[in-house]
Amino acid sequence: MRESAISHRISENGQVELSQEEIRRYSRHLIMPEVALEGQKKLKAARVLTIGAGGLGSPLAMYLAAAGVGTIGVVDFDVVDESNLQRQIIHGTSDLGRPKLQSAKEKLEDINPNVKVETFEEALSSENALDIFRDFDIIVDGTDNFPTRYLVNDACVLTGKPNVYGSIFRFEGQASVFWAEEGPCYRCLYPEPPPPGLVPSCAEGGVLGILPGAIGTIQATETVKLILGIGEPLIGRLLLYDALGMRFREMKLRKDPNCPICGENPTVTELIDYQEFCGIPQAQAAAQQNAVPEISVRELKEKLDRGENVYVLDVREPHEYEIANLGARLLPLGELPERLHELDQNAEIAVHCKTGGRSAKAVKLLKDAGFANVYNVKGGITAWSEEIDPSVPKY
Ligand SMILES: [Zn+2]
């Protein structure tokens, strides 16, 4: 059986016994022949590393702890922010401002004090990934960005570990088990990263708070199945979940013989610079070249206070305007090209959005259309809320 390889490896982690307390705690597992005492001991002997204590990492680590996975490693270096609480259920309101690793560790130890939680308070990088991965049996990817996702994949291939993958966006998620020894890897599916900025992050595009719960628990299920060596793992299959339609679909994945890391003639034989690979520095340089004139929120405030004739244009969407606005004229970026005629070419125009990205595009568009005196409000309405007027809600 293909799935028994990892399960067998875990059995070799060392002899473990269950205490009476553990036998009571895991009774609903122990009475199932698919788990039984032997399986529960495997769970206890298993060492699982979760990358990130965020949306996916929360349900994932909590269920793995409850299920009795003996050692859970968590890599994260973030602090708990209010905007995390809508989905990152491992952290609570009283944890605001604390390192995520602290609140995650406390929560996991409260769920199950038998679990050993190993924390790595650092960004996963090409320098530390192989060292960290080496001591774990299974790696579970709960990251939200492409450089880290490729890094996790490559480090898993190079160390021979299964990579239990999940990703989420808005109302949709996907999950798979990438394990080069048994099937395709993430690069077999996505050989090239998307151009930077093309795929919006959850911070830009939003995510249904429950969505990581659905995907994270699928990742936890796959992890437990791999440890126990039962069922059909998601190896060679990409599971697609659509929360709005409430549908699951499945895509067959094949190992690519030309895959640069797990193929027949690999060209990637060590970890590389993943920022570079994903085109981030190049995109930053290009952005600098295409830089548009900017103004800080303080400068804008001073201009307005002096009664200067500045026309403030908001290029966000109407539903965002409803949450918070500066009383500016609303004209969403997507409609701007057709509605240029509504604006005065000779006016001094300050363009803002949520954090400054969309408004920079709008300024470029206006400049190209012959508007002479337009500039971008750096940091957008978020900066205005932080630096000028805290009564403007930050979202
Ligand atoms: Zn591959």
mmCIF file of C-alpha atoms and ligand atoms in Angstrom:
data_model
loop_
_atom_site.group_PDB
_atom_site.id
_atom_site.type_symbol
_atom_site.label_atom_id
_atom_site.label_comp_id
_atom_site.label_asym_id
_atom_site.label_seq_id
_atom_site.Cartn_x
_atom_site.Cartn_y
_atom_site.Cartn_z
ATOM 1 C CA MET A 1 0.000 0.000 0.000
ATOM 2 C CA ARG A 2 1.466 3.333 -1.091
ATOM 3 C CA GLU A 3 0.234 5.261 1.957
ATOM 4 C CA SER A 4 1.828 2.952 4.441
ATOM 5 C CA ALA A 5 5.354 4.253 3.801
ATOM 6 C CA ILE A 6 4.980 7.313 6.013
ATOM 7 C CA SER A 7 2.954 5.395 8.562
ATOM 8 C CA HIS A 8 5.724 2.823 8.762
ATOM 9 C CA ARG A 9 8.343 5.541 9.100
ATOM 10 C CA ILE A 10 6.418 7.064 12.002
ATOM 11 C CA SER A 11 6.287 3.720 13.800
ATOM 12 C CA GLU A 12 10.073 3.886 13.800
ATOM 13 C CA ASN A 13 10.067 7.241 15.656
ATOM 14 C CA GLY A 14 10.270 5.228 18.885
ATOM 15 C CA GLN A 15 8.099 3.211 21.224
ATOM 16 C CA VAL A 16 5.277 5.141 22.850
ATOM 17 C CA GLU A 17 2.688 4.036 25.361
ATOM 18 C CA LEU A 18 -0.654 5.593 26.260
ATOM 19 C CA SER A 19 -1.480 6.575 29.834
ATOM 20 C CA GLN A 20 -4.859 5.779 31.377
ATOM 21 C CA GLU A 21 -5.836 9.402 30.891
ATOM 22 C CA GLU A 22 -4.963 9.152 27.199
ATOM 23 C CA ILE A 23 -6.924 5.928 26.827
ATOM 24 C CA ARG A 24 -10.002 7.708 28.238
ATOM 25 C CA ARG A 25 -9.377 10.788 26.123
ATOM 26 C CA TYR A 26 -9.033 8.904 22.837
ATOM 27 C CA SER A 27 -11.737 6.295 23.468
ATOM 28 C CA ARG A 28 -13.743 7.281 20.361
ATOM 29 C CA HIS A 29 -10.630 6.602 18.288
ATOM 30 C CA LEU A 30 -9.635 3.434 20.100
ATOM 31 C CA ILE A 31 -12.960 1.708 19.500
ATOM 32 C CA MET A 32 -12.573 2.057 15.718
ATOM 33 C CA PRO A 33 -10.520 -0.795 14.244
ATOM 34 C CA GLU A 34 -9.052 1.618 11.643
ATOM 35 C CA VAL A 35 -7.366 3.540 14.467
ATOM 36 C CA ALA A 36 -7.296 1.295 17.542
ATOM 37 C CA LEU A 37 -4.479 1.322 20.066
ATOM 38 C CA GLU A 38 -1.830 0.862 17.408
ATOM 39 C CA GLY A 39 -3.071 3.859 15.383
ATOM 40 C CA GLN A 40 -3.351 6.068 18.427
ATOM 41 C CA LYS A 41 0.234 5.244 19.324
ATOM 42 C CA LYS A 42 1.270 6.185 15.786
ATOM 43 C CA LEU A 43 -0.500 9.519 16.202
ATOM 44 C CA LYS A 44 1.389 10.054 19.436
ATOM 45 C CA ALA A 45 4.701 9.145 17.801
ATOM 46 C CA ALA A 46 4.041 11.427 14.815
ATOM 47 C CA ARG A 47 5.782 14.781 14.333
ATOM 48 C CA VAL A 48 3.813 17.201 12.172
ATOM 49 C CA LEU A 49 4.987 20.675 11.161
ATOM 50 C CA THR A 50 2.431 23.341 10.291
ATOM 51 C CA ILE A 51 3.620 26.365 8.363
ATOM 52 C CA GLY A 52 1.712 29.363 9.683
ATOM 53 C CA ALA A 53 -0.660 29.816 12.627
ATOM 54 C CA GLY A 54 -3.218 31.699 10.557
ATOM 55 C CA GLY A 55 -6.497 30.792 8.895
ATOM 56 C CA LEU A 56 -5.554 27.281 7.794
ATOM 57 C CA GLY A 57 -3.102 26.680 10.624
ATOM 58 C CA SER A 58 -5.742 27.369 13.284
ATOM 59 C CA PRO A 59 -8.246 24.545 12.686
ATOM 60 C CA LEU A 60 -5.486 22.292 11.441
ATOM 61 C CA ALA A 61 -3.304 22.506 14.543
ATOM 62 C CA MET A 62 -6.284 22.443 16.910
ATOM 63 C CA TYR A 63 -7.693 19.237 15.427
ATOM 64 C CA LEU A 64 -4.283 17.592 15.220
ATOM 65 C CA ALA A 65 -3.738 18.418 18.893
ATOM 66 C CA ALA A 66 -7.165 17.093 19.857
ATOM 67 C CA ALA A 67 -6.581 13.936 17.817
ATOM 68 C CA GLY A 68 -3.418 13.245 19.787
ATOM 69 C CA VAL A 69 -0.629 13.992 17.309
ATOM 70 C CA GLY A 70 2.319 13.816 19.688
ATOM 71 C CA THR A 71 4.480 16.645 18.394
ATOM 72 C CA ILE A 72 3.187 19.669 16.528
ATOM 73 C CA GLY A 73 5.675 22.196 15.199
ATOM 74 C CA VAL A 74 4.424 25.638 14.260
ATOM 75 C CA VAL A 75 6.340 28.211 12.205
ATOM 76 C CA ASP A 76 5.082 31.793 12.434
ATOM 77 C CA PHE A 77 6.483 35.225 13.260
ATOM 78 C CA ASP A 78 3.353 37.370 13.148
ATOM 79 C CA VAL A 79 1.373 39.020 15.944
ATOM 80 C CA VAL A 80 -2.396 38.719 16.391
ATOM 81 C CA ASP A 81 -4.271 41.540 14.656
ATOM 82 C CA GLU A 82 -7.972 42.381 14.913
ATOM 83 C CA SER A 83 -8.503 41.494 11.251
ATOM 84 C CA ASN A 84 -7.292 37.909 11.980
ATOM 85 C CA LEU A 85 -10.044 37.059 14.460
ATOM 86 C CA GLN A 86 -12.764 36.568 11.806
ATOM 87 C CA ARG A 87 -11.109 33.263 10.826
ATOM 88 C CA GLN A 88 -7.995 32.467 12.878
ATOM 89 C CA ILE A 89 -9.839 30.708 15.680
ATOM 90 C CA ILE A 90 -6.743 29.570 17.525
ATOM 91 C CA HIS A 91 -6.376 33.187 18.723
ATOM 92 C CA GLY A 92 -8.880 35.137 20.822
ATOM 93 C CA THR A 93 -9.655 38.791 21.467
ATOM 94 C CA SER A 94 -7.484 38.729 24.599
ATOM 95 C CA ASP A 95 -4.524 37.710 22.395
ATOM 96 C CA LEU A 96 -4.519 40.930 20.322
ATOM 97 C CA GLY A 97 -0.967 42.185 19.880
ATOM 98 C CA ARG A 98 0.619 38.956 21.190
ATOM 99 C CA PRO A 99 2.852 36.767 19.027
ATOM 100 C CA LYS A 100 0.666 34.193 17.274
ATOM 101 C CA LEU A 101 2.999 31.430 18.391
ATOM 102 C CA GLN A 102 2.323 32.221 22.044
ATOM 103 C CA SER A 103 -1.444 32.127 21.770
ATOM 104 C CA ALA A 104 -1.333 29.096 19.468
ATOM 105 C CA LYS A 105 0.895 27.158 21.882
ATOM 106 C CA GLU A 106 -1.320 28.003 24.858
ATOM 107 C CA LYS A 107 -4.461 27.017 23.010
ATOM 108 C CA LEU A 108 -3.015 23.699 21.776
ATOM 109 C CA GLU A 109 -1.689 22.801 25.226
ATOM 110 C CA ASP A 110 -5.065 23.602 26.711
ATOM 111 C CA ILE A 111 -6.850 21.375 24.177
ATOM 112 C CA ASN A 112 -4.416 18.546 24.863
ATOM 113 C CA PRO A 113 -1.593 18.796 27.408
ATOM 114 C CA ASN A 114 -0.170 15.513 26.096
ATOM 115 C CA VAL A 115 0.922 17.265 22.918
ATOM 116 C CA LYS A 116 4.400 18.716 22.628
ATOM 117 C CA VAL A 117 4.271 22.041 20.772
ATOM 118 C CA GLU A 118 7.530 23.145 19.161
ATOM 119 C CA THR A 119 7.549 26.751 18.037
ATOM 120 C CA PHE A 120 9.729 28.383 15.396
ATOM 121 C CA GLU A 121 9.386 32.145 15.640
ATOM 122 C CA GLU A 122 10.964 33.028 12.337
ATOM 123 C CA ALA A 123 10.066 33.426 8.712
ATOM 124 C CA LEU A 124 10.539 30.166 6.836
ATOM 125 C CA SER A 125 13.445 30.726 4.445
ATOM 126 C CA SER A 126 15.802 28.908 2.129
ATOM 127 C CA GLU A 127 18.368 29.104 4.941
ATOM 128 C CA ASN A 128 16.327 27.405 7.683
ATOM 129 C CA ALA A 129 13.680 25.266 5.903
ATOM 130 C CA LEU A 130 15.684 22.064 5.417
ATOM 131 C CA ASP A 131 16.910 22.096 9.006
ATOM 132 C CA ILE A 132 13.420 22.624 10.377
ATOM 133 C CA PHE A 133 11.749 20.078 8.076
ATOM 134 C CA ARG A 134 14.271 17.330 8.733
ATOM 135 C CA ASP A 135 12.892 16.513 12.181
ATOM 136 C CA PHE A 136 9.256 16.189 11.092
ATOM 137 C CA ASP A 137 7.351 13.405 9.351
ATOM 138 C CA ILE A 138 4.730 15.478 7.557
ATOM 139 C CA ILE A 139 4.660 19.154 6.568
ATOM 140 C CA VAL A 140 1.320 20.957 6.349
ATOM 141 C CA ASP A 141 1.309 24.111 4.280
ATOM 142 C CA GLY A 142 -0.884 26.887 5.666
ATOM 143 C CA THR A 143 0.877 29.758 3.914
ATOM 144 C CA ASP A 144 -0.766 32.506 1.937
ATOM 145 C CA ASN A 145 1.915 33.528 -0.559
ATOM 146 C CA PHE A 146 3.625 32.029 -3.574
ATOM 147 C CA PRO A 147 7.303 32.331 -2.569
ATOM 148 C CA THR A 148 6.685 30.382 0.663
ATOM 149 C CA ARG A 149 4.481 27.843 -1.124
ATOM 150 C CA TYR A 150 7.264 27.012 -3.627
ATOM 151 C CA LEU A 151 9.792 26.978 -0.799
ATOM 152 C CA VAL A 152 7.659 24.506 1.205
ATOM 153 C CA ASN A 153 7.227 22.329 -1.891
ATOM 154 C CA ASP A 154 10.901 22.254 -2.786
ATOM 155 C CA ALA A 155 12.040 21.652 0.794
ATOM 156 C CA CYS A 156 9.542 18.776 1.040
ATOM 157 C CA VAL A 157 10.789 17.222 -2.213
ATOM 158 C CA LEU A 158 14.434 17.585 -1.153
ATOM 159 C CA THR A 159 13.787 16.038 2.281
ATOM 160 C CA GLY A 160 11.343 13.395 0.985
ATOM 161 C CA LYS A 161 8.417 14.603 3.133
ATOM 162 C CA PRO A 162 4.744 14.723 2.182
ATOM 163 C CA ASN A 163 3.381 18.260 1.786
ATOM 164 C CA VAL A 164 -0.269 18.512 2.811
ATOM 165 C CA TYR A 165 -1.351 21.522 0.800
ATOM 166 C CA GLY A 166 -4.301 23.875 1.137
ATOM 167 C CA SER A 167 -5.148 27.300 -0.185
ATOM 168 C CA ILE A 168 -8.108 29.641 0.123
ATOM 169 C CA PHE A 169 -9.511 32.726 -1.555
ATOM 170 C CA ARG A 170 -12.877 34.413 -1.044
ATOM 171 C CA PHE A 171 -15.346 31.485 -1.226
ATOM 172 C CA GLU A 172 -13.099 28.871 -2.833
ATOM 173 C CA GLY A 173 -10.404 26.566 -1.620
ATOM 174 C CA GLN A 174 -8.221 23.706 -2.744
ATOM 175 C CA ALA A 175 -6.362 20.887 -1.100
ATOM 176 C CA SER A 176 -4.012 18.120 -2.134
ATOM 177 C CA VAL A 177 -1.182 15.963 -0.863
ATOM 178 C CA PHE A 178 2.036 16.601 -2.759
ATOM 179 C CA TRP A 179 4.532 13.870 -2.161
ATOM 180 C CA ALA A 180 7.196 13.427 -4.795
ATOM 181 C CA GLU A 181 8.006 9.865 -3.716
ATOM 182 C CA GLU A 182 4.452 8.780 -4.449
ATOM 183 C CA GLY A 183 3.019 11.287 -6.904
ATOM 184 C CA PRO A 184 3.180 14.827 -8.272
ATOM 185 C CA CYS A 185 4.504 17.856 -6.413
ATOM 186 C CA TYR A 186 3.225 21.434 -6.398
ATOM 187 C CA ARG A 187 5.563 22.341 -9.262
ATOM 188 C CA CYS A 188 4.141 19.497 -11.390
ATOM 189 C CA LEU A 189 0.801 21.310 -11.066
ATOM 190 C CA TYR A 190 2.075 24.896 -11.205
ATOM 191 C CA PRO A 191 5.513 24.942 -12.913
ATOM 192 C CA GLU A 192 5.604 28.748 -12.969
ATOM 193 C CA PRO A 193 4.400 31.197 -10.335
ATOM 194 C CA PRO A 194 1.783 33.708 -11.511
ATOM 195 C CA PRO A 195 3.092 37.201 -12.283
ATOM 196 C CA PRO A 196 3.249 39.191 -9.031
ATOM 197 C CA GLY A 197 0.040 41.094 -8.351
ATOM 198 C CA LEU A 198 -2.090 38.975 -10.693
ATOM 199 C CA VAL A 199 -3.540 36.738 -7.991
ATOM 200 C CA PRO A 200 -4.840 38.942 -5.175
ATOM 201 C CA SER A 201 -4.176 37.902 -1.577
ATOM 202 C CA CYS A 202 -6.926 37.385 1.003
ATOM 203 C CA ALA A 203 -5.940 40.778 2.461
ATOM 204 C CA GLU A 204 -6.770 42.370 -0.901
ATOM 205 C CA GLY A 205 -9.629 40.169 -2.098
ATOM 206 C CA GLY A 206 -11.158 38.991 1.162
ATOM 207 C CA VAL A 207 -12.013 35.512 2.402
ATOM 208 C CA LEU A 208 -15.064 33.966 4.015
ATOM 209 C CA GLY A 209 -14.082 33.423 7.649
ATOM 210 C CA ILE A 210 -15.313 29.821 7.697
ATOM 211 C CA LEU A 211 -13.511 28.829 4.489
ATOM 212 C CA PRO A 212 -10.129 28.067 6.119
ATOM 213 C CA GLY A 213 -12.071 25.919 8.601
ATOM 214 C CA ALA A 214 -13.306 23.724 5.753
ATOM 215 C CA ILE A 215 -9.928 23.479 4.003
ATOM 216 C CA GLY A 216 -7.825 23.307 7.195
ATOM 217 C CA THR A 217 -9.868 20.369 8.507
ATOM 218 C CA ILE A 218 -9.426 18.594 5.161
ATOM 219 C CA GLN A 219 -5.666 19.069 5.569
ATOM 220 C CA ALA A 220 -5.895 17.739 9.138
ATOM 221 C CA THR A 221 -7.869 14.713 7.898
ATOM 222 C CA GLU A 222 -5.270 13.966 5.205
ATOM 223 C CA THR A 223 -2.481 14.295 7.766
ATOM 224 C CA VAL A 224 -4.134 11.862 10.180
ATOM 225 C CA LYS A 225 -4.826 9.411 7.308
ATOM 226 C CA LEU A 226 -1.166 9.512 6.263
ATOM 227 C CA ILE A 227 -0.061 8.861 9.839
ATOM 228 C CA LEU A 228 -2.469 5.951 10.272
ATOM 229 C CA GLY A 229 -1.886 4.625 6.761
ATOM 230 C CA ILE A 230 -5.616 4.352 6.102
ATOM 231 C CA GLY A 231 -7.987 5.415 3.343
ATOM 232 C CA GLU A 232 -7.161 7.010 0.024
ATOM 233 C CA PRO A 233 -4.870 10.000 0.374
ATOM 234 C CA LEU A 234 -5.261 13.067 -1.872
ATOM 235 C CA ILE A 235 -2.040 12.133 -3.656
ATOM 236 C CA GLY A 236 -2.362 12.892 -7.383
ATOM 237 C CA ARG A 237 -5.703 14.598 -6.862
ATOM 238 C CA LEU A 238 -6.549 18.280 -6.419
ATOM 239 C CA LEU A 239 -9.743 18.771 -4.434
ATOM 240 C CA LEU A 240 -11.595 21.985 -5.284
ATOM 241 C CA TYR A 241 -14.168 23.381 -2.885
ATOM 242 C CA ASP A 242 -16.756 26.014 -3.776
ATOM 243 C CA ALA A 243 -18.537 27.272 -0.677
ATOM 244 C CA LEU A 244 -21.115 29.369 -2.565
ATOM 245 C CA GLY A 245 -22.275 26.469 -4.742
ATOM 246 C CA MET A 246 -21.454 24.062 -1.882
ATOM 247 C CA ARG A 247 -19.737 21.711 -4.269
ATOM 248 C CA PHE A 248 -16.567 19.651 -4.289
ATOM 249 C CA ARG A 249 -14.798 18.841 -7.549
ATOM 250 C CA GLU A 250 -11.696 16.832 -8.168
ATOM 251 C CA MET A 251 -8.886 17.159 -10.686
ATOM 252 C CA LYS A 252 -6.534 14.312 -11.504
ATOM 253 C CA LEU A 253 -2.910 15.359 -11.243
ATOM 254 C CA ARG A 254 -0.053 13.655 -12.982
ATOM 255 C CA LYS A 255 3.602 13.692 -12.105
ATOM 256 C CA ASP A 256 5.431 15.754 -14.709
ATOM 257 C CA PRO A 257 8.508 13.865 -15.925
ATOM 258 C CA ASN A 258 9.984 17.258 -16.816
ATOM 259 C CA CYS A 259 9.284 18.766 -13.381
ATOM 260 C CA PRO A 260 12.374 20.828 -12.469
ATOM 261 C CA ILE A 261 12.517 19.386 -8.954
ATOM 262 C CA CYS A 262 10.817 15.959 -8.882
ATOM 263 C CA GLY A 263 11.167 15.009 -12.581
ATOM 264 C CA GLU A 264 13.626 12.676 -14.233
ATOM 265 C CA ASN A 265 16.361 15.269 -14.705
ATOM 266 C CA PRO A 266 15.883 17.795 -11.947
ATOM 267 C CA THR A 267 17.491 21.209 -12.422
ATOM 268 C CA VAL A 268 16.562 22.439 -8.954
ATOM 269 C CA THR A 269 18.749 20.474 -6.560
ATOM 270 C CA GLU A 270 18.858 22.903 -3.662
ATOM 271 C CA LEU A 271 16.663 25.668 -2.300
ATOM 272 C CA ILE A 272 16.725 28.846 -4.357
ATOM 273 C CA ASP A 273 15.746 32.512 -3.893
ATOM 274 C CA TYR A 274 11.943 32.239 -3.955
ATOM 275 C CA GLN A 275 11.270 35.980 -3.923
ATOM 276 C CA GLU A 276 13.355 36.221 -7.069
ATOM 277 C CA PHE A 277 11.712 33.104 -8.577
ATOM 278 C CA CYS A 278 8.267 34.647 -8.018
ATOM 279 C CA GLY A 279 9.395 37.906 -9.620
ATOM 280 C CA ILE A 280 8.878 40.058 -6.529
ATOM 281 C CA PRO A 281 12.094 42.174 -6.743
ATOM 282 C CA GLN A 282 11.604 42.629 -10.507
ATOM 283 C CA ALA A 283 8.010 43.753 -9.918
ATOM 284 C CA GLN A 284 9.157 46.198 -7.249
ATOM 285 C CA ALA A 285 11.754 47.653 -9.610
ATOM 286 C CA ALA A 286 9.162 47.960 -12.368
ATOM 287 C CA ALA A 287 6.764 49.643 -9.952
ATOM 288 C CA GLN A 288 9.496 52.119 -9.071
ATOM 289 C CA GLN A 289 10.042 52.888 -12.741
ATOM 290 C CA ASN A 290 6.347 53.428 -13.239
ATOM 291 C CA ALA A 291 6.140 55.498 -10.077
ATOM 292 C CA VAL A 292 3.439 58.133 -10.033
ATOM 293 C CA PRO A 293 3.509 61.401 -8.070
ATOM 294 C CA GLU A 294 2.494 60.904 -4.467
ATOM 295 C CA ILE A 295 1.327 62.866 -1.487
ATOM 296 C CA SER A 296 1.161 61.782 2.158
ATOM 297 C CA VAL A 297 -2.107 61.906 4.081
ATOM 298 C CA ARG A 298 -0.600 64.662 6.264
ATOM 299 C CA GLU A 299 0.243 66.780 3.228
ATOM 300 C CA LEU A 300 -3.262 66.247 1.880
ATOM 301 C CA LYS A 301 -4.783 67.241 5.217
ATOM 302 C CA GLU A 302 -2.684 70.432 5.286
ATOM 303 C CA LYS A 303 -3.751 71.321 1.745
ATOM 304 C CA LEU A 304 -7.405 70.814 2.612
ATOM 305 C CA ASP A 305 -7.027 72.778 5.874
ATOM 306 C CA ARG A 306 -5.464 75.662 3.916
ATOM 307 C CA GLY A 307 -8.574 75.629 1.724
ATOM 308 C CA GLU A 308 -6.645 74.693 -1.427
ATOM 309 C CA ASN A 309 -8.807 73.622 -4.311
ATOM 310 C CA VAL A 310 -7.999 69.895 -4.288
ATOM 311 C CA TYR A 311 -10.486 67.491 -5.815
ATOM 312 C CA VAL A 312 -10.373 64.214 -3.861
ATOM 313 C CA LEU A 313 -11.225 61.142 -5.912
ATOM 314 C CA ASP A 314 -11.928 57.735 -4.346
ATOM 315 C CA VAL A 315 -11.433 54.779 -6.735
ATOM 316 C CA ARG A 316 -12.605 51.995 -4.409
ATOM 317 C CA GLU A 317 -15.836 50.032 -4.757
ATOM 318 C CA PRO A 318 -19.233 51.273 -3.483
ATOM 319 C CA HIS A 319 -19.409 48.603 -0.750
ATOM 320 C CA GLU A 320 -16.064 49.808 0.571
ATOM 321 C CA TYR A 321 -17.208 53.424 0.416
ATOM 322 C CA GLU A 322 -20.142 52.414 2.592
ATOM 323 C CA ILE A 323 -17.808 51.082 5.299
ATOM 324 C CA ALA A 324 -15.677 54.238 5.439
ATOM 325 C CA ASN A 325 -15.204 57.319 3.300
ATOM 326 C CA LEU A 326 -13.679 60.778 3.349
ATOM 327 C CA GLY A 327 -16.635 62.376 1.603
ATOM 328 C CA ALA A 328 -14.697 62.209 -1.673
ATOM 329 C CA ARG A 329 -16.115 61.629 -5.138
ATOM 330 C CA LEU A 330 -16.484 57.862 -5.714
ATOM 331 C CA LEU A 331 -15.492 56.493 -9.100
ATOM 332 C CA PRO A 332 -14.384 52.823 -8.994
ATOM 333 C CA LEU A 333 -11.120 52.069 -10.827
ATOM 334 C CA GLY A 334 -12.852 49.629 -13.189
ATOM 335 C CA GLU A 335 -15.217 52.347 -14.447
ATOM 336 C CA LEU A 336 -12.600 55.083 -14.695
ATOM 337 C CA PRO A 337 -11.591 54.562 -18.356
ATOM 338 C CA GLU A 338 -15.160 55.126 -19.641
ATOM 339 C CA ARG A 339 -15.928 57.943 -17.254
ATOM 340 C CA LEU A 340 -12.848 60.145 -17.648
ATOM 341 C CA HIS A 341 -15.009 62.849 -19.233
ATOM 342 C CA GLU A 342 -16.738 63.361 -15.888
ATOM 343 C CA LEU A 343 -13.513 64.772 -14.448
ATOM 344 C CA ASP A 344 -11.929 68.178 -14.999
ATOM 345 C CA GLN A 345 -8.603 67.755 -16.847
ATOM 346 C CA ASN A 346 -7.215 70.930 -15.335
ATOM 347 C CA ALA A 347 -8.194 70.287 -11.749
ATOM 348 C CA GLU A 348 -5.731 69.303 -9.037
ATOM 349 C CA ILE A 349 -6.821 65.737 -8.215
ATOM 350 C CA ALA A 350 -5.774 63.623 -5.223
ATOM 351 C CA VAL A 351 -6.663 59.978 -5.804
ATOM 352 C CA HIS A 352 -7.035 57.495 -2.964
ATOM 353 C CA CYS A 353 -8.130 53.888 -2.429
ATOM 354 C CA LYS A 354 -7.758 51.546 0.552
ATOM 355 C CA THR A 355 -3.961 51.403 0.782
ATOM 356 C CA GLY A 356 -2.641 53.100 -2.363
ATOM 357 C CA GLY A 357 -2.340 50.319 -4.962
ATOM 358 C CA ARG A 358 -5.468 50.872 -7.032
ATOM 359 C CA SER A 359 -5.155 54.634 -6.781
ATOM 360 C CA ALA A 360 -1.614 54.453 -8.216
ATOM 361 C CA LYS A 361 -3.085 52.680 -11.256
ATOM 362 C CA ALA A 362 -5.767 55.344 -11.488
ATOM 363 C CA VAL A 363 -3.168 58.144 -11.383
ATOM 364 C CA LYS A 364 -1.210 56.429 -14.167
ATOM 365 C CA LEU A 365 -4.381 56.145 -16.215
ATOM 366 C CA LEU A 366 -5.294 59.805 -15.660
ATOM 367 C CA LYS A 367 -1.770 60.995 -16.483
ATOM 368 C CA ASP A 368 -1.750 58.950 -19.691
ATOM 369 C CA ALA A 369 -5.089 60.552 -20.568
ATOM 370 C CA GLY A 370 -3.592 64.035 -20.266
ATOM 371 C CA PHE A 371 -4.479 65.034 -16.715
ATOM 372 C CA ALA A 372 -1.575 67.173 -15.581
ATOM 373 C CA ASN A 373 -2.029 67.706 -11.881
ATOM 374 C CA VAL A 374 -2.952 64.358 -10.326
ATOM 375 C CA TYR A 375 -1.241 62.483 -7.543
ATOM 376 C CA ASN A 376 -1.661 59.378 -5.427
ATOM 377 C CA VAL A 377 -2.519 59.510 -1.731
ATOM 378 C CA LYS A 378 0.109 57.260 -0.143
ATOM 379 C CA GLY A 379 -1.383 54.586 2.135
ATOM 380 C CA GLY A 380 -4.938 55.462 1.159
ATOM 381 C CA ILE A 381 -7.844 55.711 3.560
ATOM 382 C CA THR A 382 -6.068 53.258 5.872
ATOM 383 C CA ALA A 383 -3.261 55.771 6.428
ATOM 384 C CA TRP A 384 -5.846 58.532 6.866
ATOM 385 C CA SER A 385 -7.531 56.480 9.594
ATOM 386 C CA GLU A 386 -4.201 55.735 11.295
ATOM 387 C CA GLU A 387 -2.596 59.160 11.076
ATOM 388 C CA ILE A 388 -5.320 61.764 10.679
ATOM 389 C CA ASP A 389 -8.729 60.657 11.860
ATOM 390 C CA PRO A 390 -9.182 57.457 13.881
ATOM 391 C CA SER A 391 -12.966 57.884 13.690
ATOM 392 C CA VAL A 392 -12.712 56.718 10.072
ATOM 393 C CA PRO A 393 -13.117 52.895 10.368
ATOM 394 C CA LYS A 394 -10.148 50.796 9.289
ATOM 395 C CA TYR A 395 -11.228 47.661 7.422
HETATM 396 ZN ZN ZN B 1 7.126 17.868 -9.438
#
